[in-house]
């Protein structure tokens, strides 16, 4: 197994003991670091780390491989874990950007047949090969910005063939890239055009036709429903979650973006892994989430782009809950996947401390993908998914100076990424 030693690390940040799978409440404000450190990679994984000068003579296998990498005094931190994205889509929706500038809301655009249905039409006309090519570009774009694991949803197909097409593209991305990818089936993102006015029948079709087809090819790790005003109800959401349970698919629910939708309670009642968006919540949602395994995920990039309220992250943390932050990279409400910007929005708009935002974008993001035993922190045995930064004076500098390039080198699954390729 190839070993690489990273030396001259100014600060090794995001150290978490083995077995801690998420951070909640006050723990979210703590980030453990070592100054003047080294880190040893063995194959795809972190083997060890320490302070001061490593005794290279004592590291078996290191000499043969001469694998030493100088961090130049920068910070070494885990790559970002982005637990909510829709990067598989065709073309773009810049026309709706203009509509929004002219005053239309997300719901008004959707109600006149734009929005998600617009992307579904474009995707229908796009070949699987071309869809893969466009999606690969976006995946490489987010990798270059420091993302090391990414959840990707279907949901612009809205008929069985096109949903399968999207999920096959995600499978191909998984096989092509060193990114750790999880796939989510989001057939209930909107009612497909062929079912206009027949939402109940569409939901039945999602359960009886789409889900079995997706499961037969093993294409999804999770299931999602857009449970919100103008989209799907909590009852329909629970119907889909129950149908998905048969195939071992846990929920990751779009909830409370446009209204207090009941989506949080629907998700929690069915043991969802995460409930996402949460721009509009009350005490009832916070109470529903307490003492559960469900991670609340907030998407400040969508609040920013769609001028929605920002989630009440402080209230969640004060109540002892953890939160994750994710990009929601999609063509309609958040056309970008820069997790450092997400971290900055978390600090600036949601008043998270840099430490809370960091944990929300790393370990808790990994938890919301069910992979925090494998990634999201500096822990021996976890994937060597690392960002080596230029020298920065403090963790706070990263979200503070969020336009200043900060990445010096990137390592995914133990290997340095070379750009462009
Ligand atoms: O997470 N809200 C639902 N789905 C996406 C937006 C999808 C779209 O507009 O294309 C979201 O914001
Ligand atoms: Fe989304």
Coordinates of C-alpha atoms and ligand atoms in Angstrom, one line a residue:
X1 CA 0.0 0.0 0.0
X2 CA 1.4 3.4 -1.0
X3 CA 2.2 5.7 1.9
X4 CA 2.5 9.5 1.8
X5 CA 3.6 11.6 4.7
X6 CA 2.4 15.2 4.8
X7 CA 4.9 17.4 6.7
X8 CA 5.1 21.1 7.6
X9 CA 1.4 21.4 8.5
X10 CA 0.9 24.7 10.2
X11 CA -2.4 23.5 11.7
X12 CA -4.1 20.2 11.4
X13 CA -7.8 21.0 11.9
X14 CA -11.0 18.9 12.4
X15 CA -9.5 16.1 14.5
X16 CA -12.4 13.9 15.9
X17 CA -12.0 10.7 18.0
X18 CA -13.1 7.5 16.3
X19 CA -16.8 6.7 16.9
X20 CA -18.1 10.3 17.0
X21 CA -20.5 10.3 14.1
X22 CA -22.0 13.9 14.5
X23 CA -21.8 17.0 16.6
X24 CA -24.8 18.5 18.4
X25 CA -25.5 21.5 20.6
X26 CA -22.4 23.0 22.3
X27 CA -20.2 20.4 20.7
X28 CA -20.8 22.0 17.4
X29 CA -18.8 25.0 18.5
X30 CA -15.7 22.9 19.2
X31 CA -13.0 22.1 16.6
X32 CA -9.9 20.3 17.7
X33 CA -6.6 21.2 16.1
X34 CA -2.8 20.5 16.4
X35 CA -0.2 23.1 15.5
X36 CA 3.0 22.2 13.7
X37 CA 1.8 18.7 12.7
X38 CA 2.3 15.8 10.3
X39 CA -0.1 13.3 8.8
X40 CA 0.5 9.9 7.4
X41 CA -1.7 8.5 4.6
X42 CA -1.7 4.8 3.9
X43 CA -3.4 4.0 0.5
X44 CA -6.8 5.7 0.6
X45 CA -6.9 6.3 4.4
X46 CA -5.4 8.4 7.1
X47 CA -3.1 6.1 9.2
X48 CA -1.7 8.5 11.8
X49 CA -0.9 12.1 12.7
X50 CA 1.1 13.9 15.3
X51 CA 2.9 17.0 16.4
X52 CA 6.5 18.1 15.7
X53 CA 8.9 16.2 13.5
X54 CA 7.8 12.7 12.5
X55 CA 10.4 10.0 12.9
X56 CA 10.4 8.9 9.3
X57 CA 12.7 6.0 10.0
X58 CA 10.0 4.5 12.1
X59 CA 7.3 4.5 9.5
X60 CA 7.3 1.2 7.7
X61 CA 7.1 1.4 4.0
X62 CA 7.6 5.1 3.8
X63 CA 11.2 5.1 2.5
X64 CA 10.4 2.7 -0.4
X65 CA 7.8 5.1 -1.7
X66 CA 9.5 8.4 -0.9
X67 CA 6.1 9.9 -0.5
X68 CA 6.6 13.1 1.3
X69 CA 4.4 16.1 0.6
X70 CA 5.2 19.5 2.1
X71 CA 2.1 21.4 3.3
X72 CA 4.0 24.7 3.2
X73 CA 2.8 25.8 6.6
X74 CA -0.8 25.7 5.5
X75 CA -3.8 24.2 7.3
X76 CA -4.8 20.6 6.6
X77 CA -8.5 20.0 7.1
X78 CA -11.1 17.4 5.9
X79 CA -12.7 18.0 2.5
X80 CA -16.2 19.4 2.5
X81 CA -19.1 16.9 2.7
X82 CA -22.0 18.3 0.7
X83 CA -25.0 16.3 1.6
X84 CA -27.6 17.9 -0.7
X85 CA -27.2 18.6 -4.4
X86 CA -28.9 18.2 -7.8
X87 CA -25.9 18.5 -10.1
X88 CA -27.2 16.1 -12.7
X89 CA -29.3 18.4 -14.9
X90 CA -29.4 19.6 -18.5
X91 CA -28.5 23.1 -19.6
X92 CA -29.5 25.9 -17.2
X93 CA -32.4 28.1 -16.2
X94 CA -30.8 31.6 -16.6
X95 CA -34.1 32.8 -18.1
X96 CA -35.9 32.3 -14.8
X97 CA -33.1 34.3 -13.2
X98 CA -34.3 37.2 -15.2
X99 CA -38.0 36.4 -14.2
X100 CA -36.9 36.5 -10.6
X101 CA -35.2 39.9 -11.0
X102 CA -38.5 41.1 -12.5
X103 CA -40.3 40.0 -9.3
X104 CA -41.7 36.5 -9.9
X105 CA -41.4 34.1 -6.9
X106 CA -40.2 30.5 -7.1
X107 CA -43.8 29.3 -6.7
X108 CA -45.1 31.7 -9.4
X109 CA -42.5 30.4 -11.8
X110 CA -43.3 26.8 -10.9
X111 CA -47.1 27.4 -11.2
X112 CA -46.8 28.6 -14.8
X113 CA -45.0 25.4 -15.8
X114 CA -41.4 26.6 -15.4
X115 CA -39.1 25.6 -12.6
X116 CA -38.5 21.9 -12.1
X117 CA -40.7 21.0 -15.1
X118 CA -38.6 23.2 -17.3
X119 CA -35.5 21.3 -16.3
X120 CA -37.4 18.0 -16.8
X121 CA -38.3 19.0 -20.4
X122 CA -34.6 19.8 -21.2
X123 CA -33.4 16.6 -19.5
X124 CA -35.9 14.5 -21.6
X125 CA -34.3 15.9 -24.8
X126 CA -30.8 15.3 -23.6
X127 CA -29.0 12.0 -24.2
X128 CA -27.5 10.1 -21.3
X129 CA -24.0 10.6 -22.7
X130 CA -24.5 14.4 -22.9
X131 CA -26.1 14.5 -19.4
X132 CA -23.1 12.7 -18.1
X133 CA -20.7 15.1 -19.8
X134 CA -22.4 18.2 -18.3
X135 CA -22.7 16.6 -14.9
X136 CA -19.1 15.5 -14.9
X137 CA -18.1 19.2 -15.4
X138 CA -20.1 20.2 -12.4
X139 CA -18.7 17.4 -10.3
X140 CA -15.1 18.4 -11.2
X141 CA -16.0 22.1 -10.4
X142 CA -17.1 21.2 -6.9
X143 CA -14.1 18.9 -6.3
X144 CA -11.8 21.8 -7.3
X145 CA -13.5 23.9 -4.6
X146 CA -12.7 21.4 -1.9
X147 CA -15.7 19.0 -1.9
X148 CA -14.7 15.4 -1.2
X149 CA -18.1 13.8 -0.8
X150 CA -21.4 14.6 -2.5
X151 CA -25.0 13.5 -2.4
X152 CA -26.7 13.8 -5.8
X153 CA -30.4 13.6 -6.4
X154 CA -32.5 12.5 -9.4
X155 CA -35.8 14.4 -9.8
X156 CA -35.6 16.1 -13.2
X157 CA -36.8 13.0 -14.9
X158 CA -40.4 12.7 -13.5
X159 CA -41.1 9.6 -15.6
X160 CA -39.5 6.2 -15.0
X161 CA -37.1 6.2 -18.0
X162 CA -35.7 9.6 -17.3
X163 CA -35.4 9.1 -13.6
X164 CA -33.4 5.9 -14.4
X165 CA -31.3 7.9 -16.9
X166 CA -30.4 10.4 -14.2
X167 CA -29.5 7.7 -11.6
X168 CA -27.4 5.9 -14.2
X169 CA -25.4 9.1 -14.8
X170 CA -24.9 9.3 -11.0
X171 CA -23.7 5.7 -11.0
X172 CA -21.2 6.6 -13.8
X173 CA -20.0 9.6 -11.9
X174 CA -19.4 7.3 -8.9
X175 CA -17.3 5.0 -11.0
X176 CA -15.3 7.8 -12.7
X177 CA -14.3 10.1 -9.9
X178 CA -12.5 9.8 -6.6
X179 CA -15.5 11.8 -5.1
X180 CA -17.4 9.8 -2.5
X181 CA -20.9 10.0 -4.0
X182 CA -24.3 8.9 -2.6
X183 CA -27.4 8.8 -4.9
X184 CA -30.9 9.8 -3.9
X185 CA -34.1 9.0 -5.8
X186 CA -36.3 12.0 -5.9
X187 CA -39.1 10.9 -8.3
X188 CA -41.5 13.1 -6.2
X189 CA -39.8 16.4 -6.9
X190 CA -42.8 17.6 -8.9
X191 CA -45.7 15.9 -10.7
X192 CA -44.6 14.8 -14.2
X193 CA -46.3 16.5 -17.1
X194 CA -48.1 13.3 -18.2
X195 CA -49.9 13.3 -14.7
X196 CA -50.9 17.0 -14.6
X197 CA -54.0 17.3 -12.3
X198 CA -53.6 13.7 -11.1
X199 CA -51.1 14.0 -8.2
X200 CA -52.4 11.0 -6.3
X201 CA -51.9 8.7 -9.3
X202 CA -48.4 10.1 -9.8
X203 CA -47.5 9.3 -6.2
X204 CA -48.9 5.7 -6.7
X205 CA -46.8 5.4 -9.8
X206 CA -43.7 6.6 -7.9
X207 CA -44.3 3.8 -5.4
X208 CA -45.4 1.0 -7.7
X209 CA -43.4 1.6 -10.8
X210 CA -40.4 3.9 -10.2
X211 CA -39.2 2.6 -6.8
X212 CA -39.1 -1.0 -7.9
X213 CA -37.3 -0.1 -11.1
X214 CA -34.7 2.0 -9.2
X215 CA -34.3 -0.7 -6.6
X216 CA -33.9 -3.5 -9.2
X217 CA -30.8 -1.8 -10.6
X218 CA -29.6 -0.8 -7.1
X219 CA -29.3 2.8 -8.3
X220 CA -30.2 4.7 -5.1
X221 CA -29.0 4.9 -1.6
X222 CA -31.8 7.2 -0.3
X223 CA -35.2 8.4 -1.2
X224 CA -36.4 12.0 -1.2
X225 CA -39.8 13.9 -1.5
X226 CA -40.4 17.6 -2.0
X227 CA -42.9 18.0 0.9
X228 CA -44.0 21.6 0.6
X229 CA -46.7 24.0 -0.3
X230 CA -47.7 23.4 -4.0
X231 CA -45.8 20.1 -4.2
X232 CA -46.3 17.0 -2.1
X233 CA -48.3 16.6 1.2
X234 CA -47.0 15.0 4.4
X235 CA -49.4 12.0 3.8
X236 CA -48.0 11.5 0.3
X237 CA -44.5 11.8 1.7
X238 CA -45.1 9.1 4.3
X239 CA -46.7 6.9 1.6
X240 CA -43.5 7.1 -0.4
X241 CA -41.2 6.7 2.6
X242 CA -43.2 3.5 3.6
X243 CA -42.9 2.1 0.0
X244 CA -39.1 2.9 0.0
X245 CA -38.5 1.2 3.3
X246 CA -39.3 -2.1 1.6
X247 CA -36.2 -1.6 -0.5
X248 CA -34.1 -0.4 2.5
X249 CA -34.0 3.2 1.3
X250 CA -34.0 5.8 4.1
X251 CA -35.5 9.3 3.6
X252 CA -33.8 12.6 3.0
X253 CA -36.7 15.0 2.8
X254 CA -37.1 18.5 1.2
X255 CA -39.2 20.2 3.9
X256 CA -40.3 23.7 5.0
X257 CA -38.7 25.7 2.2
X258 CA -41.9 27.4 1.0
X259 CA -44.1 26.9 4.1
X260 CA -44.3 25.2 7.4
X261 CA -45.1 22.0 5.6
X262 CA -45.3 19.2 8.1
X263 CA -42.4 17.6 6.2
X264 CA -40.1 17.5 9.2
X265 CA -42.6 15.6 11.3
X266 CA -43.4 13.3 8.3
X267 CA -39.6 12.6 7.9
X268 CA -38.9 12.0 11.5
X269 CA -42.0 9.7 11.9
X270 CA -40.4 7.4 9.3
X271 CA -36.8 7.6 10.6
X272 CA -35.4 9.8 7.8
X273 CA -31.7 10.3 7.9
X274 CA -32.1 14.1 7.2
X275 CA -34.7 16.8 6.7
X276 CA -33.4 19.5 4.5
X277 CA -34.1 23.2 3.7
X278 CA -35.9 24.3 6.9
X279 CA -36.1 28.0 5.9
X280 CA -39.4 28.1 7.8
X281 CA -39.7 26.3 11.1
X282 CA -41.3 26.7 14.5
X283 CA -40.7 25.3 18.0
X284 CA -42.7 22.2 16.9
X285 CA -40.1 21.2 14.3
X286 CA -37.2 21.6 16.8
X287 CA -39.1 19.5 19.3
X288 CA -39.9 16.8 16.7
X289 CA -36.2 16.5 15.9
X290 CA -34.9 16.2 19.5
X291 CA -33.6 12.8 20.4
X292 CA -33.8 11.4 16.9
X293 CA -31.3 10.2 14.4
X294 CA -32.5 12.7 11.8
X295 CA -30.0 15.5 10.9
X296 CA -31.5 18.9 10.1
X297 CA -29.7 20.2 6.9
X298 CA -29.9 23.9 6.0
X299 CA -29.1 25.3 2.6
X300 CA -28.1 29.0 2.9
X301 CA -27.2 29.1 -0.8
X302 CA -30.9 28.6 -1.7
X303 CA -31.9 31.3 0.8
X304 CA -29.3 33.7 -0.8
X305 CA -30.2 33.0 -4.4
X306 CA -34.0 32.8 -3.9
X307 CA -34.2 35.5 -1.3
X308 CA -35.8 33.2 1.2
X309 CA -35.4 33.5 5.0
X310 CA -32.3 31.8 6.4
X311 CA -32.9 28.9 8.7
X312 CA -32.9 29.4 12.5
X313 CA -29.6 27.6 12.9
X314 CA -28.9 29.3 16.3
X315 CA -32.2 28.2 17.7
X316 CA -31.5 24.6 16.6
X317 CA -28.1 24.5 18.2
X318 CA -29.3 26.3 21.4
X319 CA -31.9 23.5 21.7
X320 CA -29.1 20.9 21.6
X321 CA -29.5 19.8 18.0
X322 CA -26.8 19.5 15.4
X323 CA -27.2 21.0 11.9
X324 CA -25.5 20.3 8.6
X325 CA -25.0 22.9 5.8
X326 CA -25.1 21.9 2.2
X327 CA -25.0 23.6 -1.2
X328 CA -28.3 22.5 -2.8
X329 CA -26.5 23.0 -6.2
X330 CA -29.3 23.0 -8.7
X331 CA -30.4 25.1 -11.7
X332 CA -33.4 26.8 -10.1
X333 CA -32.8 27.9 -6.5
X334 CA -29.0 27.6 -6.0
X335 CA -26.9 27.4 -9.1
X336 CA -23.5 26.9 -7.4
X337 CA -21.7 24.3 -5.2
X338 CA -19.0 26.3 -3.4
X339 CA -19.1 24.9 0.1
X340 CA -16.8 27.6 1.4
X341 CA -19.4 30.2 0.3
X342 CA -22.0 28.1 2.1
X343 CA -19.8 28.2 5.2
X344 CA -19.5 32.0 4.8
X345 CA -23.3 32.4 4.5
X346 CA -23.7 30.2 7.6
X347 CA -21.5 32.6 9.5
X348 CA -22.7 35.9 8.0
X349 CA -26.4 35.3 7.7
X350 CA -27.1 32.6 10.2
X351 CA -24.6 33.8 12.9
X352 CA -22.9 30.5 13.1
X353 CA -19.4 30.6 14.6
X354 CA -16.7 29.5 12.1
X355 CA -16.3 26.4 14.2
X356 CA -20.0 25.6 14.0
X357 CA -20.1 26.2 10.2
X358 CA -17.0 24.0 9.8
X359 CA -18.6 21.1 11.7
X360 CA -21.8 21.6 9.7
X361 CA -19.9 21.4 6.4
X362 CA -17.8 18.4 7.3
X363 CA -18.7 15.8 9.9
X364 CA -22.4 16.6 10.1
X365 CA -22.6 16.7 6.3
X366 CA -21.1 13.3 6.2
X367 CA -23.6 12.1 8.8
X368 CA -26.4 13.3 6.6
X369 CA -25.1 11.0 3.8
X370 CA -24.6 8.1 6.2
X371 CA -20.9 8.1 5.8
X372 CA -19.5 9.9 8.9
X373 CA -17.8 6.6 9.9
X374 CA -15.7 6.9 6.7
X375 CA -15.1 10.6 6.2
X376 CA -15.8 14.2 7.5
X377 CA -12.9 14.5 10.0
X378 CA -9.2 13.9 10.7
X379 CA -9.5 10.4 12.2
X380 CA -7.2 7.4 11.7
X381 CA -9.0 4.9 9.5
X382 CA -11.1 7.4 7.7
X383 CA -10.6 8.4 4.0
X384 CA -7.7 10.7 3.4
X385 CA -9.9 13.4 1.9
X386 CA -8.0 16.5 2.6
X387 CA -7.7 20.2 1.8
X388 CA -4.3 21.7 2.2
X389 CA -4.8 25.4 2.4
X390 CA -2.4 28.3 1.8
X391 CA -1.1 29.5 5.1
X392 CA -4.1 31.1 6.9
X393 CA -4.0 32.8 10.3
X394 CA -7.1 31.1 11.8
X395 CA -10.1 28.9 10.9
X396 CA -12.2 32.0 10.8
X397 CA -10.1 33.4 7.9
X398 CA -11.7 30.8 5.6
X399 CA -15.3 32.0 5.7
X400 CA -14.2 35.6 6.5
X401 CA -12.1 36.1 3.4
X402 CA -14.3 33.9 1.3
X403 CA -13.3 35.3 -2.1
X404 CA -9.6 34.9 -1.5
X405 CA -8.3 31.7 -3.1
X406 CA -7.4 29.5 -0.1
X407 CA -6.7 26.0 -1.6
X408 CA -3.1 25.0 -2.1
X409 CA -3.5 21.2 -2.8
X410 CA -6.3 18.7 -2.7
X411 CA -6.2 15.1 -1.8
X412 CA -9.0 12.6 -2.4
X413 CA -8.8 9.0 -1.3
X414 CA -5.1 9.4 -0.6
X415 CA -4.2 10.8 -4.0
X416 CA -3.4 14.4 -5.0
X417 CA -5.8 15.9 -7.5
X418 CA -4.2 17.4 -10.5
X419 CA -6.0 20.1 -12.4
X420 CA -7.0 20.3 -15.1
X421 CA -7.9 16.7 -16.0
Ligands
LIG1 O1 -33.8 22.1 -3.3 N1 -36.9 22.8 -3.7 C1 -36.9 21.8 -4.4 N2 -35.9 21.4 -5.2 C2 -34.7 22.2 -5.4 C3 -34.9 23.2 -6.5 C4 -35.1 22.5 -7.7 C5 -35.2 23.4 -8.9 O2 -35.8 24.5 -8.8 O3 -34.8 23.0 -9.9 C6 -34.2 22.8 -4.2 O4 -34.2 24.1 -4.0
LIG2 FE1 -32.8 20.5 -3.1

